[in-house]
Amino acid sequence: MSQYRTTTLFLVLAFAWGSAFVAIDAGLTYLPPVLFAAVRYDVAGVIMLAYALVVADDPLPRGRQAWLTVGAGAVLMIAVYHAFLFVGQLNTTAAAAAVLVSLSPVLTTGFARALVPQDALSRIGVVGVGLGLVGVLVISRPDPSNVVTTDTVANLLVFGAAAAFALGSVLTRRLDADLEIEAMEAWSMLGGAVILHVLSVGLGESFAIADWAHLEAIGALAYLSIFSSAIGFLIYFDLLDRLGAVEINMVSYVAPIVAAVVGWFYLDQPVDAATVVGFVFIFCGFLLVKRRAITRELAKLRA
């Protein structure tokens, strides 16, 4: 029964995070991108903070390390990641965005090794990171004669989002603050929402009631805030304890499949060959970078 529950939760999380890219596309039809992201985390942050107040022994960040951890999460994992992702998705498909974001586990390992020189990547690990970057190039298909085409810039923005999230993950781990993960996520969400609101104002985005009055816009916001963010992260915390970091990373490679199917079904978005080929490169890169950890997990399963 426990294994059945774990598998079910894994599939629910993959659906929640994969379909989130489609919900973003749906909402962007009506809402300004950065303000859309900000309001998403207004709602999700309040829900997560309420949960942290119930389950955490001490939900308040205390001390310099705790606030630095929250700051890294708010700036990189919430504000920069979602600003780049939402703006990028204005001109790319949900499937392509999900594939590019699936590079995050590969980049996380690369950043972690770069920040700890004595733990440098092996030659095979470097090849794995290289394969992931090749996947990005295959999907973005930059034109050497005009590298600032709308589609290329959009895909590179999504790649920048994945890089920001990966760097934020590494920094929050290295700071190693004595702050429970639910509290860290809650305060990071709220802090990131504030930064996104400031950025939205700086970009001249306006809050027009007519934009938010559409049923699809309200549905996309509710879906992202409640299901993909609040409930999704609660499932993630539960599975992280059960599966460990390596297995939970596999959600990143199921999510693009969900995004492709839901995007095709709901928004009639095609999945082109470049997106499929890019996904294969990125997934192969993940297997090379994480080969030792994957081997250990397989050995545990056989035992």
Tab-separated table of N, CA, C and O in Angstrom, residues 61-153:
chain	number	residue	atom	x	y	z
A	61	PRO	N	12.085	32.822	10.255
A	61	PRO	CA	13.540	32.840	10.011
A	61	PRO	C	14.231	33.597	11.141
A	61	PRO	O	13.831	34.705	11.493
A	62	ARG	N	15.256	32.989	11.722
A	62	ARG	CA	15.983	33.631	12.816
A	62	ARG	C	17.475	33.599	12.517
A	62	ARG	O	18.041	32.540	12.283
A	63	GLY	N	18.078	34.759	12.512
A	63	GLY	CA	19.508	34.839	12.268
A	63	GLY	C	19.840	35.129	10.822
A	63	GLY	O	19.009	34.999	9.911
A	64	ARG	N	21.085	35.523	10.612
A	64	ARG	CA	21.554	35.947	9.291
A	64	ARG	C	21.459	34.822	8.260
A	64	ARG	O	21.008	35.038	7.128
A	65	GLN	N	21.860	33.601	8.634
A	65	GLN	CA	21.853	32.483	7.688
A	65	GLN	C	20.444	32.168	7.199
A	65	GLN	O	20.224	31.916	6.013
A	66	ALA	N	19.497	32.220	8.118
A	66	ALA	CA	18.106	31.922	7.742
A	66	ALA	C	17.577	32.963	6.764
A	66	ALA	O	16.932	32.623	5.760
A	67	TRP	N	17.864	34.232	7.025
A	67	TRP	CA	17.370	35.274	6.127
A	67	TRP	C	18.084	35.242	4.781
A	67	TRP	O	17.480	35.532	3.741
A	68	LEU	N	19.372	34.886	4.774
A	68	LEU	CA	20.087	34.735	3.504
A	68	LEU	C	19.489	33.591	2.685
A	68	LEU	O	19.364	33.685	1.460
A	69	THR	N	19.115	32.508	3.357
A	69	THR	CA	18.503	31.377	2.663
A	69	THR	C	17.165	31.780	2.048
A	69	THR	O	16.881	31.489	0.878
A	70	VAL	N	16.343	32.461	2.830
A	70	VAL	CA	15.061	32.947	2.315
A	70	VAL	C	15.291	33.916	1.166
A	70	VAL	O	14.589	33.878	0.139
A	71	GLY	N	16.289	34.784	1.301
A	71	GLY	CA	16.585	35.750	0.245
A	71	GLY	C	16.996	35.083	-1.051
A	71	GLY	O	16.543	35.476	-2.135
A	72	ALA	N	17.864	34.061	-0.955
A	72	ALA	CA	18.289	33.340	-2.166
A	72	ALA	C	17.107	32.666	-2.831
A	72	ALA	O	16.961	32.692	-4.060
A	73	GLY	N	16.229	32.065	-2.015
A	73	GLY	CA	15.045	31.423	-2.581
A	73	GLY	C	14.095	32.423	-3.202
A	73	GLY	O	13.562	32.201	-4.295
A	74	ALA	N	13.886	33.558	-2.519
A	74	ALA	CA	12.951	34.566	-3.019
A	74	ALA	C	13.439	35.185	-4.319
A	74	ALA	O	12.665	35.341	-5.275
A	75	VAL	N	14.722	35.527	-4.374
A	75	VAL	CA	15.253	36.211	-5.551
A	75	VAL	C	15.386	35.263	-6.740
A	75	VAL	O	14.899	35.543	-7.840
A	76	LEU	N	16.066	34.124	-6.524
A	76	LEU	CA	16.408	33.246	-7.647
A	76	LEU	C	15.315	32.233	-7.976
A	76	LEU	O	14.931	32.078	-9.140
A	77	MET	N	14.805	31.527	-6.948
A	77	MET	CA	13.888	30.418	-7.201
A	77	MET	C	12.449	30.872	-7.438
A	77	MET	O	11.666	30.144	-8.057
A	78	ILE	N	12.095	32.051	-6.938
A	78	ILE	CA	10.739	32.560	-7.156
A	78	ILE	C	10.744	33.720	-8.146
A	78	ILE	O	10.162	33.626	-9.230
A	79	ALA	N	11.413	34.830	-7.815
A	79	ALA	CA	11.294	36.035	-8.640
A	79	ALA	C	11.946	35.891	-10.013
A	79	ALA	O	11.274	36.024	-11.044
A	80	VAL	N	13.240	35.618	-10.061
A	80	VAL	CA	13.929	35.538	-11.358
A	80	VAL	C	13.400	34.366	-12.176
A	80	VAL	O	13.107	34.505	-13.374
A	81	TYR	N	13.269	33.214	-11.543
A	81	TYR	CA	12.794	32.025	-12.261
A	81	TYR	C	11.436	32.288	-12.915
A	81	TYR	O	11.248	32.043	-14.113
A	82	HIS	N	10.492	32.810	-12.154
A	82	HIS	CA	9.143	32.953	-12.704
A	82	HIS	C	9.012	34.152	-13.635
A	82	HIS	O	8.225	34.115	-14.584
A	83	ALA	N	9.765	35.216	-13.390
A	83	ALA	CA	9.738	36.341	-14.329
A	83	ALA	C	10.238	35.890	-15.698
A	83	ALA	O	9.604	36.157	-16.733
A	84	PHE	N	11.373	35.190	-15.735
A	84	PHE	CA	11.923	34.694	-16.997
A	84	PHE	C	10.996	33.668	-17.633
A	84	PHE	O	10.762	33.683	-18.848
A	85	LEU	N	10.462	32.751	-16.813
A	85	LEU	CA	9.615	31.687	-17.348
A	85	LEU	C	8.333	32.255	-17.952
A	85	LEU	O	7.957	31.921	-19.082
A	86	PHE	N	7.638	33.130	-17.215
A	86	PHE	CA	6.365	33.644	-17.692
A	86	PHE	C	6.547	34.523	-18.935
A	86	PHE	O	5.761	34.439	-19.877
A	87	VAL	N	7.589	35.359	-18.944
A	87	VAL	CA	7.843	36.185	-20.127
A	87	VAL	C	8.257	35.300	-21.300
A	87	VAL	O	7.811	35.496	-22.437
A	88	GLY	N	9.088	34.299	-21.048
A	88	GLY	CA	9.512	33.385	-22.109
A	88	GLY	C	8.354	32.619	-22.706
A	88	GLY	O	8.291	32.414	-23.925
A	89	GLN	N	7.395	32.227	-21.865
A	89	GLN	CA	6.276	31.437	-22.374
A	89	GLN	C	5.291	32.240	-23.212
A	89	GLN	O	4.370	31.670	-23.794
A	90	LEU	N	5.496	33.543	-23.291
A	90	LEU	CA	4.681	34.328	-24.215
A	90	LEU	C	4.927	33.900	-25.659
A	90	LEU	O	4.058	34.047	-26.520
A	91	ASN	N	6.121	33.358	-25.921
A	91	ASN	CA	6.497	33.045	-27.304
A	91	ASN	C	7.102	31.655	-27.463
A	91	ASN	O	7.903	31.428	-28.374
A	92	THR	N	6.746	30.738	-26.583
A	92	THR	CA	7.161	29.341	-26.769
A	92	THR	C	6.047	28.442	-26.259
A	92	THR	O	5.145	28.903	-25.554
A	93	THR	N	6.088	27.178	-26.602
A	93	THR	CA	5.020	26.261	-26.201
A	93	THR	C	5.254	25.727	-24.796
A	93	THR	O	6.366	25.774	-24.262
A	94	ALA	N	4.191	25.209	-24.202
A	94	ALA	CA	4.293	24.628	-22.868
A	94	ALA	C	5.275	23.460	-22.862
A	94	ALA	O	6.069	23.301	-21.921
A	95	ALA	N	5.243	22.627	-23.907
A	95	ALA	CA	6.126	21.461	-23.964
A	95	ALA	C	7.597	21.882	-24.036
A	95	ALA	O	8.450	21.340	-23.326
A	96	ALA	N	7.901	22.862	-24.899
A	96	ALA	CA	9.288	23.322	-25.023
A	96	ALA	C	9.771	23.927	-23.712
A	96	ALA	O	10.913	23.696	-23.281
A	97	ALA	N	8.917	24.719	-23.046
A	97	ALA	CA	9.293	25.319	-21.768
A	97	ALA	C	9.563	24.241	-20.724
A	97	ALA	O	10.543	24.320	-19.970
A	98	ALA	N	8.703	23.223	-20.659
A	98	ALA	CA	8.886	22.145	-19.683
A	98	ALA	C	10.180	21.387	-19.934
A	98	ALA	O	10.889	21.013	-18.989
A	99	VAL	N	10.509	21.159	-21.196
A	99	VAL	CA	11.759	20.450	-21.524
A	99	VAL	C	12.958	21.286	-21.100
A	99	VAL	O	13.919	20.770	-20.500
A	100	LEU	N	12.942	22.567	-21.390
A	100	LEU	CA	14.056	23.434	-21.010
A	100	LEU	C	14.219	23.499	-19.490
A	100	LEU	O	15.339	23.467	-18.975
A	101	VAL	N	13.122	23.570	-18.766
A	101	VAL	CA	13.177	23.611	-17.307
A	101	VAL	C	13.683	22.275	-16.752
A	101	VAL	O	14.297	22.235	-15.676
A	102	SER	N	13.470	21.184	-17.482
A	102	SER	CA	13.956	19.883	-17.015
A	102	SER	C	15.472	19.811	-16.977
A	102	SER	O	16.041	18.859	-16.446
A	103	LEU	N	16.146	20.834	-17.520
A	103	LEU	CA	17.604	20.905	-17.429
A	103	LEU	C	18.060	21.273	-16.017
A	103	LEU	O	19.240	21.123	-15.687
A	104	SER	N	17.163	21.741	-15.168
A	104	SER	CA	17.529	22.215	-13.831
A	104	SER	C	18.347	21.219	-13.007
A	104	SER	O	19.351	21.604	-12.402
A	105	PRO	N	17.964	19.916	-12.940
A	105	PRO	CA	18.795	18.988	-12.155
A	105	PRO	C	20.227	18.875	-12.670
A	105	PRO	O	21.166	18.708	-11.883
A	106	VAL	N	20.409	18.959	-13.988
A	106	VAL	CA	21.763	18.908	-14.555
A	106	VAL	C	22.528	20.166	-14.172
A	106	VAL	O	23.688	20.106	-13.724
A	107	LEU	N	21.890	21.324	-14.315
A	107	LEU	CA	22.537	22.579	-13.959
A	107	LEU	C	22.812	22.666	-12.463
A	107	LEU	O	23.830	23.232	-12.040
A	108	THR	N	21.915	22.117	-11.653
A	108	THR	CA	22.120	22.121	-10.205
A	108	THR	C	23.421	21.415	-9.842
A	108	THR	O	24.219	21.912	-9.044
A	109	THR	N	23.627	20.248	-10.446
A	109	THR	CA	24.870	19.514	-10.197
A	109	THR	C	26.079	20.318	-10.679
A	109	THR	O	27.099	20.392	-9.997
A	110	GLY	N	25.950	20.931	-11.850
A	110	GLY	CA	27.051	21.731	-12.376
A	110	GLY	C	27.402	22.892	-11.471
A	110	GLY	O	28.581	23.135	-11.172
A	111	PHE	N	26.389	23.627	-10.995
A	111	PHE	CA	26.640	24.749	-10.086
A	111	PHE	C	27.231	24.259	-8.766
A	111	PHE	O	28.130	24.896	-8.195
A	112	ALA	N	26.710	23.143	-8.253
A	112	ALA	CA	27.209	22.622	-6.981
A	112	ALA	C	28.693	22.275	-7.078
A	112	ALA	O	29.490	22.600	-6.188
A	113	ARG	N	29.079	21.637	-8.171
A	113	ARG	CA	30.478	21.265	-8.336
A	113	ARG	C	31.352	22.486	-8.597
A	113	ARG	O	32.499	22.539	-8.171
A	114	ALA	N	30.798	23.485	-9.282
A	114	ALA	CA	31.578	24.701	-9.560
A	114	ALA	C	31.859	25.477	-8.281
A	114	ALA	O	32.925	26.097	-8.135
A	115	LEU	N	30.920	25.438	-7.332
A	115	LEU	CA	31.096	26.166	-6.079
A	115	LEU	C	31.924	25.400	-5.066
A	115	LEU	O	32.284	25.945	-4.019
A	116	VAL	N	32.206	24.135	-5.364
A	116	VAL	CA	33.063	23.316	-4.493
A	116	VAL	C	34.162	22.734	-5.376
A	116	VAL	O	34.054	21.610	-5.865
A	117	PRO	N	35.241	23.487	-5.611
A	117	PRO	CA	36.269	23.083	-6.576
A	117	PRO	C	36.855	21.695	-6.313
A	117	PRO	O	37.192	20.973	-7.245
A	118	GLN	N	36.964	21.310	-5.050
A	118	GLN	CA	37.556	20.001	-4.764
A	118	GLN	C	36.636	18.842	-5.144
A	118	GLN	O	37.039	17.687	-5.123
A	119	ASP	N	35.408	19.192	-5.488
A	119	ASP	CA	34.433	18.161	-5.876
A	119	ASP	C	34.027	18.372	-7.329
A	119	ASP	O	32.852	18.370	-7.669
A	120	ALA	N	35.022	18.566	-8.186
A	120	ALA	CA	34.773	18.919	-9.586
A	120	ALA	C	34.096	17.772	-10.334
A	120	ALA	O	34.228	16.596	-9.971
A	121	LEU	N	33.389	18.128	-11.383
A	121	LEU	CA	32.751	17.122	-12.226
A	121	LEU	C	33.801	16.269	-12.928
A	121	LEU	O	34.847	16.766	-13.342
A	122	SER	N	33.515	14.979	-13.064
A	122	SER	CA	34.390	14.109	-13.843
A	122	SER	C	34.214	14.430	-15.324
A	122	SER	O	33.334	15.200	-15.712
A	123	ARG	N	35.045	13.809	-16.150
A	123	ARG	CA	34.923	14.051	-17.585
A	123	ARG	C	33.559	13.616	-18.103
A	123	ARG	O	32.960	14.295	-18.958
A	124	ILE	N	33.055	12.503	-17.586
A	124	ILE	CA	31.739	12.033	-18.022
A	124	ILE	C	30.661	13.010	-17.563
A	124	ILE	O	29.702	13.304	-18.296
A	125	GLY	N	30.809	13.557	-16.350
A	125	GLY	CA	29.851	14.545	-15.866
A	125	GLY	C	29.849	15.797	-16.717
A	125	GLY	O	28.795	16.372	-17.001
A	126	VAL	N	31.039	16.237	-17.144
A	126	VAL	CA	31.138	17.403	-18.029
A	126	VAL	C	30.425	17.125	-19.347
A	126	VAL	O	29.725	17.987	-19.894
A	127	VAL	N	30.602	15.895	-19.860
A	127	VAL	CA	29.905	15.510	-21.092
A	127	VAL	C	28.389	15.569	-20.879
A	127	VAL	O	27.640	16.026	-21.749
A	128	GLY	N	27.927	15.135	-19.695
A	128	GLY	CA	26.500	15.172	-19.395
A	128	GLY	C	25.947	16.582	-19.395
A	128	GLY	O	24.889	16.848	-19.979
A	129	VAL	N	26.674	17.515	-18.755
A	129	VAL	CA	26.246	18.915	-18.770
A	129	VAL	C	26.243	19.445	-20.198
A	129	VAL	O	25.332	20.167	-20.622
A	130	GLY	N	27.272	19.053	-20.964
A	130	GLY	CA	27.352	19.481	-22.365
A	130	GLY	C	26.177	18.988	-23.182
A	130	GLY	O	25.625	19.733	-24.007
A	131	LEU	N	25.760	17.736	-22.953
A	131	LEU	CA	24.602	17.202	-23.675
A	131	LEU	C	23.336	17.993	-23.340
A	131	LEU	O	22.504	18.266	-24.214
A	132	GLY	N	23.199	18.355	-22.058
A	132	GLY	CA	22.051	19.152	-21.676
A	132	GLY	C	22.021	20.486	-22.393
A	132	GLY	O	20.981	20.930	-22.874
A	133	LEU	N	23.183	21.129	-22.511
A	133	LEU	CA	23.252	22.412	-23.203
A	133	LEU	C	23.001	22.253	-24.700
A	133	LEU	O	22.410	23.137	-25.331
A	134	VAL	N	23.432	21.125	-25.266
A	134	VAL	CA	23.122	20.854	-26.677
A	134	VAL	C	21.608	20.763	-26.861
A	134	VAL	O	21.051	21.262	-27.849
A	135	GLY	N	20.937	20.128	-25.882
A	135	GLY	CA	19.477	20.044	-25.945
A	135	GLY	C	18.832	21.415	-25.981
A	135	GLY	O	17.860	21.641	-26.706
A	136	VAL	N	19.385	22.363	-25.196
A	136	VAL	CA	18.875	23.736	-25.211
A	136	VAL	C	19.038	24.351	-26.592
A	136	VAL	O	18.118	24.992	-27.128
A	137	LEU	N	20.207	24.154	-27.213
A	137	LEU	CA	20.453	24.716	-28.537
A	137	LEU	C	19.544	24.104	-29.593
A	137	LEU	O	19.066	24.795	-30.496
A	138	VAL	N	19.290	22.797	-29.464
A	138	VAL	CA	18.411	22.128	-30.426
A	138	VAL	C	17.009	22.725	-30.358
A	138	VAL	O	16.358	22.965	-31.385
A	139	ILE	N	16.529	22.991	-29.136
A	139	ILE	CA	15.177	23.523	-28.981
A	139	ILE	C	15.104	24.988	-29.400
A	139	ILE	O	14.176	25.412	-30.100
A	140	SER	N	16.105	25.785	-28.994
A	140	SER	CA	16.050	27.224	-29.294
A	140	SER	C	16.445	27.534	-30.733
A	140	SER	O	16.032	28.550	-31.294
A	141	ARG	N	17.262	26.666	-31.356
A	141	ARG	CA	17.664	26.815	-32.762
A	141	ARG	C	18.044	28.255	-33.124
A	141	ARG	O	17.407	28.879	-33.983
A	142	PRO	N	19.065	28.804	-32.452
A	142	PRO	CA	19.438	30.194	-32.749
A	142	PRO	C	19.958	30.350	-34.172
A	142	PRO	O	20.693	29.508	-34.683
A	143	ASP	N	19.554	31.416	-34.824
A	143	ASP	CA	20.012	31.739	-36.172
A	143	ASP	C	21.256	32.628	-36.051
A	143	ASP	O	21.160	33.748	-35.536
A	144	PRO	N	22.448	32.143	-36.470
A	144	PRO	CA	23.676	32.928	-36.309
A	144	PRO	C	23.579	34.321	-36.923
A	144	PRO	O	24.221	35.263	-36.456
A	145	SER	N	22.767	34.463	-37.972
A	145	SER	CA	22.647	35.766	-38.625
A	145	SER	C	21.678	36.699	-37.895
A	145	SER	O	21.657	37.899	-38.129
A	146	ASN	N	20.861	36.120	-36.984
A	146	ASN	CA	19.906	36.938	-36.238
A	146	ASN	C	19.538	36.209	-34.943
A	146	ASN	O	18.534	35.512	-34.877
A	147	VAL	N	20.389	36.383	-33.947
A	147	VAL	CA	20.218	35.634	-32.696
A	147	VAL	C	19.149	36.243	-31.791
A	147	VAL	O	18.879	35.710	-30.719
A	148	VAL	N	18.551	37.344	-32.203
A	148	VAL	CA	17.549	37.986	-31.352
A	148	VAL	C	16.131	37.790	-31.890
A	148	VAL	O	15.256	38.613	-31.663
A	149	THR	N	15.901	36.693	-32.606
A	149	THR	CA	14.543	36.391	-33.039
A	149	THR	C	13.668	36.130	-31.804
A	149	THR	O	14.152	35.700	-30.756
A	150	THR	N	12.381	36.384	-31.946
A	150	THR	CA	11.460	36.267	-30.812
A	150	THR	C	11.484	34.878	-30.200
A	150	THR	O	11.568	34.718	-28.974
A	151	ASP	N	11.421	33.836	-31.036
A	151	ASP	CA	11.392	32.466	-30.527
A	151	ASP	C	12.683	32.111	-29.795
A	151	ASP	O	12.664	31.462	-28.738
A	152	THR	N	13.823	32.506	-30.356
A	152	THR	CA	15.105	32.195	-29.735
A	152	THR	C	15.225	32.873	-28.382
A	152	THR	O	15.625	32.257	-27.389
A	153	VAL	N	14.883	34.160	-28.323
A	153	VAL	CA	14.956	34.896	-27.060
A	153	VAL	C	14.022	34.266	-26.027
A	153	VAL	O	14.384	34.126	-24.851
